[in-house]
mmCIF file of C-alpha atoms in Angstrom:
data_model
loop_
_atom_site.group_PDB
_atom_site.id
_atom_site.type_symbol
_atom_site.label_atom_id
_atom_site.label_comp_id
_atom_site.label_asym_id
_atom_site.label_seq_id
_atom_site.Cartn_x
_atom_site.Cartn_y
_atom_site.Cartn_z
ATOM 1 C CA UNK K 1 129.889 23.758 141.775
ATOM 2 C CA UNK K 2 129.074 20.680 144.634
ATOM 3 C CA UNK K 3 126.265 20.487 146.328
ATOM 4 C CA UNK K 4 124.680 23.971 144.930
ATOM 5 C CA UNK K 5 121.369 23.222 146.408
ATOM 6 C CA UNK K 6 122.683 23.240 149.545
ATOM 7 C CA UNK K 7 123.762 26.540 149.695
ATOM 8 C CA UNK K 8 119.878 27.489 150.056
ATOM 9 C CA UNK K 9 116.977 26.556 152.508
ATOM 10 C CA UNK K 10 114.405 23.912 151.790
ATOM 11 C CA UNK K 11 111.361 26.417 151.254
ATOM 12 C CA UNK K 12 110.991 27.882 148.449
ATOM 13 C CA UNK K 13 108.521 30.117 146.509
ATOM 14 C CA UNK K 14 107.074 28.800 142.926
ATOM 15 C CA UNK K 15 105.066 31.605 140.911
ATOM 16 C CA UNK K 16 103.570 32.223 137.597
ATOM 17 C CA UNK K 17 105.834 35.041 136.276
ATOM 18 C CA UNK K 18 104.342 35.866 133.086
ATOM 19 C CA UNK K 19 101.987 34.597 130.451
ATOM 20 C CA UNK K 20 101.789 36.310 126.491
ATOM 21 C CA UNK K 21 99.260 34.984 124.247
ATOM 22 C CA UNK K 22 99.606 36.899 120.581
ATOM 23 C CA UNK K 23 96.990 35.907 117.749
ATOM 24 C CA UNK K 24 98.470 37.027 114.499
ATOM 25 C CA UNK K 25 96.563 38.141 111.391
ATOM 26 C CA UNK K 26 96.585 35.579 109.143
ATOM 27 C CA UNK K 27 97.449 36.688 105.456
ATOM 28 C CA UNK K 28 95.165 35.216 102.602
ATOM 29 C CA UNK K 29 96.051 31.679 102.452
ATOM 30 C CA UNK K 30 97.229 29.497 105.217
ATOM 31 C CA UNK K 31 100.470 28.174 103.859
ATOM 32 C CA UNK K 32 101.163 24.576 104.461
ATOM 33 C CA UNK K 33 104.172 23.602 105.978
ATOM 34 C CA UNK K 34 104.328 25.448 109.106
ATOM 35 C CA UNK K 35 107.334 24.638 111.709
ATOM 36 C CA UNK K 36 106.536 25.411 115.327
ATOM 37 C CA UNK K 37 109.775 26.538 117.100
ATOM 38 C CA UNK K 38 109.884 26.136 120.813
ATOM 39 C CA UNK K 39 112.948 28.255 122.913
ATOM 40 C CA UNK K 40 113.666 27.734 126.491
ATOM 41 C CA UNK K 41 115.515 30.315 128.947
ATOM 42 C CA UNK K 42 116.627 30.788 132.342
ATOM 43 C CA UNK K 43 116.998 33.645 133.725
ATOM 44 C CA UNK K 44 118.271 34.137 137.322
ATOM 45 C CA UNK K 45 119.310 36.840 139.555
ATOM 46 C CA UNK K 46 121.052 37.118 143.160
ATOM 47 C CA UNK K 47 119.168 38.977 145.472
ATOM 48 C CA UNK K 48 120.656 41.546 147.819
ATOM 49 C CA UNK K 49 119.942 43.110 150.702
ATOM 50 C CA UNK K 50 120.821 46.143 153.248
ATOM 51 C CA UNK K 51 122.387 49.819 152.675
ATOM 52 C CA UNK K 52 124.845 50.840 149.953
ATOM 53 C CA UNK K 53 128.129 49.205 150.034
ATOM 54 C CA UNK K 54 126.529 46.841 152.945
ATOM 55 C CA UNK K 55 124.381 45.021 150.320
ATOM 56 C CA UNK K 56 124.358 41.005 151.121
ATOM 57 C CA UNK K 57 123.382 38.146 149.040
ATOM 58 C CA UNK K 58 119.744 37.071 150.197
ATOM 59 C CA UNK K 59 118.787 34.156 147.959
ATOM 60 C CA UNK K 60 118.478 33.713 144.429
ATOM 61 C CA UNK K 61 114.979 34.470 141.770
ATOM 62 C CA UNK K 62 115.008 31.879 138.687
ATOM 63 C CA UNK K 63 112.876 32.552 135.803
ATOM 64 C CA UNK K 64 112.074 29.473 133.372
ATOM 65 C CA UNK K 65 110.297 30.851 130.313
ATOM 66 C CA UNK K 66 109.051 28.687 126.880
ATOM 67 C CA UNK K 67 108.348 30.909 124.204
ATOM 68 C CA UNK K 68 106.042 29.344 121.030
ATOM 69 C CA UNK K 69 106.635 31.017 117.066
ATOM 70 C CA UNK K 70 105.428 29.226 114.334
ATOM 71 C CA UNK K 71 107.125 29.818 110.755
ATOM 72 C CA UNK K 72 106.240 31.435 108.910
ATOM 73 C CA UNK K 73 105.083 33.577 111.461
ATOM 74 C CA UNK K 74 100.883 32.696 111.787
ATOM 75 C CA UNK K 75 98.607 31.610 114.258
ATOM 76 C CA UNK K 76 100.142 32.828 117.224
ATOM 77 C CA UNK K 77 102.964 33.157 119.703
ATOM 78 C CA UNK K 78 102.991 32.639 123.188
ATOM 79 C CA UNK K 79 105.477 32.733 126.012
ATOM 80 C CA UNK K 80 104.965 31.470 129.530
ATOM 81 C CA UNK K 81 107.413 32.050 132.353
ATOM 82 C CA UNK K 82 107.213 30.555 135.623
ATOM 83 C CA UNK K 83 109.921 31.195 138.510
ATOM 84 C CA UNK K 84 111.181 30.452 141.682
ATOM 85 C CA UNK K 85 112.890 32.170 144.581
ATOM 86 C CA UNK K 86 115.285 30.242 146.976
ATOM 87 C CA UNK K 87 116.732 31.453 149.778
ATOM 88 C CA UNK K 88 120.588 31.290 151.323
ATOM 89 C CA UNK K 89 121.080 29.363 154.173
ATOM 90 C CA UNK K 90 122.870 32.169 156.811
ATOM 91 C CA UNK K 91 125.851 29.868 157.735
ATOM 92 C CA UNK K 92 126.784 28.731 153.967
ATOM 93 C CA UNK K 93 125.965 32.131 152.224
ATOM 94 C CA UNK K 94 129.242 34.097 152.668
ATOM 95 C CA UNK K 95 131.308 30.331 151.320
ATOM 96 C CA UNK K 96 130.631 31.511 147.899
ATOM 97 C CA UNK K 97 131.071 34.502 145.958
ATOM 98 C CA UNK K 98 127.720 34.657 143.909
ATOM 99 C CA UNK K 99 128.585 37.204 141.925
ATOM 100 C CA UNK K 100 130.899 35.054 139.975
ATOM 101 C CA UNK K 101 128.818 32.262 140.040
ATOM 102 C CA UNK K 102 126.670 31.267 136.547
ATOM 103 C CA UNK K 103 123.316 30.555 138.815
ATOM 104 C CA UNK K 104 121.101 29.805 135.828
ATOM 105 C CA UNK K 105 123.672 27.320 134.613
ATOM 106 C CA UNK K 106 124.311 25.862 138.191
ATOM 107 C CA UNK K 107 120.066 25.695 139.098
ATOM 108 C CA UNK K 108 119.905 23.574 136.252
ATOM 109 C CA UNK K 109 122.304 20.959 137.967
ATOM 110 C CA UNK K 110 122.001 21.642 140.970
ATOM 111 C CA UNK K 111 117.902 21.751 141.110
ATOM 112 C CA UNK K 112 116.800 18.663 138.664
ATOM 113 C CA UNK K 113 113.437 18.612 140.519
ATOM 114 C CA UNK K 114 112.604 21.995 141.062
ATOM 115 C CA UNK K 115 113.549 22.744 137.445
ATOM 116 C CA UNK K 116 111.221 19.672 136.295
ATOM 117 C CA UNK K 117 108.950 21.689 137.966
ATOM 118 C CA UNK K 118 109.089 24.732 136.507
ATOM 119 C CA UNK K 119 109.575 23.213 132.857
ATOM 120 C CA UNK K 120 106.579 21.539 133.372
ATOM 121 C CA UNK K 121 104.359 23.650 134.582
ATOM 122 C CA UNK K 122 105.074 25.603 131.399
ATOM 123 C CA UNK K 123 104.370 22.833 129.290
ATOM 124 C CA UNK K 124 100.826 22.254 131.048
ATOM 125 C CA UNK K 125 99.474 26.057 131.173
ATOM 126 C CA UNK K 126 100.628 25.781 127.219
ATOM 127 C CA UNK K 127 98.658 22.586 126.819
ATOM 128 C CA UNK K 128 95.978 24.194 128.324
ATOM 129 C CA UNK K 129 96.329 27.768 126.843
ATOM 130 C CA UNK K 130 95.981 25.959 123.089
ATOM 131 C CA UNK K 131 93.456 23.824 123.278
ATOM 132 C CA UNK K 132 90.960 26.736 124.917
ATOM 133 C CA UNK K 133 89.442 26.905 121.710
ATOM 134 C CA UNK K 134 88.626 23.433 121.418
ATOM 135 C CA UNK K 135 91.672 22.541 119.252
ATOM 136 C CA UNK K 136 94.517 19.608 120.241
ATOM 137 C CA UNK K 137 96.368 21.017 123.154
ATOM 138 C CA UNK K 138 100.063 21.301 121.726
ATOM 139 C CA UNK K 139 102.729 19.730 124.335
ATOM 140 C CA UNK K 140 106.008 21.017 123.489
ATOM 141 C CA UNK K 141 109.029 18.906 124.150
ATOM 142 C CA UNK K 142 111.589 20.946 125.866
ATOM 143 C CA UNK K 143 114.511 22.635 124.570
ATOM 144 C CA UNK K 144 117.829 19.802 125.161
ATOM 145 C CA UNK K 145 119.271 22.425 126.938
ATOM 146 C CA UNK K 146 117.869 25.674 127.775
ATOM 147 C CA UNK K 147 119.627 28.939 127.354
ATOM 148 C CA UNK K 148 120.902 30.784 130.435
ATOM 149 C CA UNK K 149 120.534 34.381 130.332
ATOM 150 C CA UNK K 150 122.466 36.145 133.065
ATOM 151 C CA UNK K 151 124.162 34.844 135.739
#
């Protein structure tokens, strides 16, 4: 799609969706070799509103989550998600039919900044998060390309 971000207004909202923080039992031994996995998804919804069959697209709510697992599975795992919600611009709303559009795939061309944004954010409350206990902070490189979950 051209021009997605211009589909929307320039204000939008930035929160702190969700933050999971798991310390796992360790069992005997620490075992050498451990690979830490980091996953990235997007996950973005339309948002209606009105009445029943009178329901109109609103804006849009895109959550970026990183989600941590060593392996074997020790230490810990934690997930972070951070989102943002954007909303239509009135006159260019009804161009588009949003319900066939991919949004999460489309926010990530569409948005470069915003989703720089998000993606790091979630790298700097992990940073942060891991080295709380006086350890290295660990600075995960994002995912190449994240996975979009719903559209």
């Amino acid at each position: 799609m051209e021009n997605f971000s211009s589909y929307f207004l320039p204000e939008r909202k930035i929160f702190l969706e969700n933050i999971s923080y798991e310390a796992l039992r360790q069992n005997g031994a620490r075992e050498k070799g451990k690979k830490l996995d980091s996953k990235d998804s997007i996950v973005a919804q339309l948002k209606l509103a009105g009445e029943g069959e009178n329901k109109v697209p609103v804006g849009v709510r895109i959550i970026f989550n990183r989600r941590l697992t060593f392996e074997p599975e020790e230490l810990f795992e934690l997930s972070v998600s951070f989102g943002a919600e954007l909303r239509f611009d009135p006159e260019k709303r009804d161009l588009v039919d949003w319900k066939s559009v991919n949004i999460a795939r489309e926010f990530q061309i569409g948005f470069p900044v915003l989703f720089a944004s998000l993606n790091a954010r979630c790298t700097l409350l992990i940073a942060e998060i891991t080295s709380a206990a006086g350890a290295s902070p660990l600075i995960p490189l994002p995912s190449k390309r994240p996975m979009p979950n719903g559209g």
